[in-house]
CSV table of C-alpha atoms in Angstrom, one decimal:
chain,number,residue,atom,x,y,z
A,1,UNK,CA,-0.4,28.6,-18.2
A,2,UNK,CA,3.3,27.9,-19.0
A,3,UNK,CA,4.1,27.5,-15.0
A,4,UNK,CA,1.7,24.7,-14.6
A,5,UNK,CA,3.4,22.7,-17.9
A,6,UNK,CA,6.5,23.2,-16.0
A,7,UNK,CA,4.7,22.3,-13.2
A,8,UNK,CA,3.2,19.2,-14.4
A,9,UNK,CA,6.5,18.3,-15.9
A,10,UNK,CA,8.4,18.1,-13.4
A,11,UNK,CA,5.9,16.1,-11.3
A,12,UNK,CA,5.8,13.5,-13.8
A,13,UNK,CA,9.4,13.7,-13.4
A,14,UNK,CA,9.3,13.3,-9.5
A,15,UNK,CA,6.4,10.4,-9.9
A,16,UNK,CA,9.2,8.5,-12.1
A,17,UNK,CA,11.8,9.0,-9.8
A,18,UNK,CA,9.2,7.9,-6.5
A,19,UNK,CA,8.2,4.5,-9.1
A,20,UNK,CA,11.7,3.4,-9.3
A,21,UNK,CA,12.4,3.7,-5.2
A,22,UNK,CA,8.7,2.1,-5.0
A,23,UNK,CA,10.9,-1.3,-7.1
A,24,UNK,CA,13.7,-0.2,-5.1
A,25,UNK,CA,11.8,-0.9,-1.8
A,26,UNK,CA,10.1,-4.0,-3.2
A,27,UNK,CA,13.3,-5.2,-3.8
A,28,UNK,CA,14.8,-4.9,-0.7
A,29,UNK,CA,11.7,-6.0,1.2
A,30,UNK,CA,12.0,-9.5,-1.4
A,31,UNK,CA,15.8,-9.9,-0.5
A,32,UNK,CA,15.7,-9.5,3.0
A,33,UNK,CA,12.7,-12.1,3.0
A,34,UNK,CA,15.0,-14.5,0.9
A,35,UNK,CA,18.2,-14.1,3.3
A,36,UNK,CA,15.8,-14.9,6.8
A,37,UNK,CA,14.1,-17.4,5.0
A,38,UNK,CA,17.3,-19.0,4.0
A,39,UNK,CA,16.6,-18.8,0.3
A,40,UNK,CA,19.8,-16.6,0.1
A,41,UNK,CA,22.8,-16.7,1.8
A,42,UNK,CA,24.5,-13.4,1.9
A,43,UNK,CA,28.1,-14.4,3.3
A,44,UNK,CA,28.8,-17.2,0.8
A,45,UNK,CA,27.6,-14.5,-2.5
A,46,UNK,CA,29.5,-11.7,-2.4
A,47,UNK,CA,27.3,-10.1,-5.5
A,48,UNK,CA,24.0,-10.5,-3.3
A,49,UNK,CA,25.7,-9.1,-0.5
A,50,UNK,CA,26.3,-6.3,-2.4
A,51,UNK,CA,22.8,-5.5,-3.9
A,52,UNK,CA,21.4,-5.7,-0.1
A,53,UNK,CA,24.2,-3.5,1.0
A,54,UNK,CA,23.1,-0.7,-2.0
A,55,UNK,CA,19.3,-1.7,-1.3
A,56,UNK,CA,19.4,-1.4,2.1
A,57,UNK,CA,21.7,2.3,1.8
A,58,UNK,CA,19.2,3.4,-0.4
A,59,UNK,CA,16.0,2.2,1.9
A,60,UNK,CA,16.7,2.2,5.6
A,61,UNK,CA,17.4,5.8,5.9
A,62,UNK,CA,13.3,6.6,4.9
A,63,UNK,CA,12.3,3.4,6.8
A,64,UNK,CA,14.0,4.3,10.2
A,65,UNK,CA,11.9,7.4,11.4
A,66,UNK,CA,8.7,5.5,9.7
A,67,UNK,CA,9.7,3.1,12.8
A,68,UNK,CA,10.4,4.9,15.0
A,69,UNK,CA,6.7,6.3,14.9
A,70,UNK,CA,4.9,2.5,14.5
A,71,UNK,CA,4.3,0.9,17.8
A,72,UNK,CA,6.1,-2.5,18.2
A,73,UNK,CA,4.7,-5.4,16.7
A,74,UNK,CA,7.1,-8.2,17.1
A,75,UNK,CA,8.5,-9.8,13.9
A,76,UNK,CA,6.4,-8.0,11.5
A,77,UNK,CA,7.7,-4.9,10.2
A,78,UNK,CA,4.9,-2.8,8.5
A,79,UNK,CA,7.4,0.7,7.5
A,80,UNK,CA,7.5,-0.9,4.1
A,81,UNK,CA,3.8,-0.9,3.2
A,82,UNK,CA,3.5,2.8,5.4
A,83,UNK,CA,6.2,3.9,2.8
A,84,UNK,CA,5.0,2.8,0.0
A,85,UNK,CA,1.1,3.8,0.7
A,86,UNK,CA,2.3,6.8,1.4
A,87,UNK,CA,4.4,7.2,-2.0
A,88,UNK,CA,1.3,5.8,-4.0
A,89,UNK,CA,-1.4,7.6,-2.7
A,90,UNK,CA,0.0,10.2,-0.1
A,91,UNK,CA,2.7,12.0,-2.2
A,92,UNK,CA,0.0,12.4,-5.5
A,93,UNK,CA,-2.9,13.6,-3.3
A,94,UNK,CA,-0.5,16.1,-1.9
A,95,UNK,CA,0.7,17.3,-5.5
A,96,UNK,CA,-2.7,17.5,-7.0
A,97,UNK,CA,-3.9,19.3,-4.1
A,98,UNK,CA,-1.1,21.9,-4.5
A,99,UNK,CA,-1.4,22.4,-8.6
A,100,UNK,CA,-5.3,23.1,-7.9
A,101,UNK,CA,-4.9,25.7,-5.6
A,102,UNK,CA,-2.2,27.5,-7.5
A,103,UNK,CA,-3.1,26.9,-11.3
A,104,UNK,CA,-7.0,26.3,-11.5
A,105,UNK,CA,-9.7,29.5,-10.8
A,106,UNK,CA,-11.1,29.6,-7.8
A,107,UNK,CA,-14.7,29.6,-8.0
């Protein structure tokens, strides 16, 4: 049993990791709300600038082929709630599913 505590140790560590990029993308999803609803203007902060810049370096890369699969739909852009869905509840099924057919009996 001491590969499934190393296991299960360093899926708790990858679930940390995935609930800071979940903030991460709630972040940027907030801050690009504020700057098209005029709540912040980018160009006249040069610190807010900067956080979308990192935000959006850390988030567009994973959003991009997520939209590239969605059909249009005008102005609404839905790759942020496929992401995070699939972090919450895609990524765990997928882990649990893998520790229980390596490291529980079959039978």
């Amino acid at each position: 049993m001491h590969a499934a505590i190393i296991y299960l140790q360093i899926i708790n560590l990858l679930m940390v990791v995935l609930d800071v990029y979940t903030w991460i993308i709630l972040a940027y999803c907030l801050a690009t709300m504020a700057i098209s609803f005029g709540i912040i203007n980018p160009h006249s902060n040069r610190f807010m600038m900067s956080v979308v810049e990192i935000l959006a370096k850390l988030v567009e890369p994973v959003l991009q082929p997520i939209r590239n699969i969605l059909p249009p739909t005008g102005m609404m852009d839905f790759s942020p709630l496929i992401l995070l869905l699939t972090i919450q509840y895609g990524i765990p099924f997928i882990l649990k599913s893998i520790f229980r057919a390596f490291f529980l009996p079959q039978g």
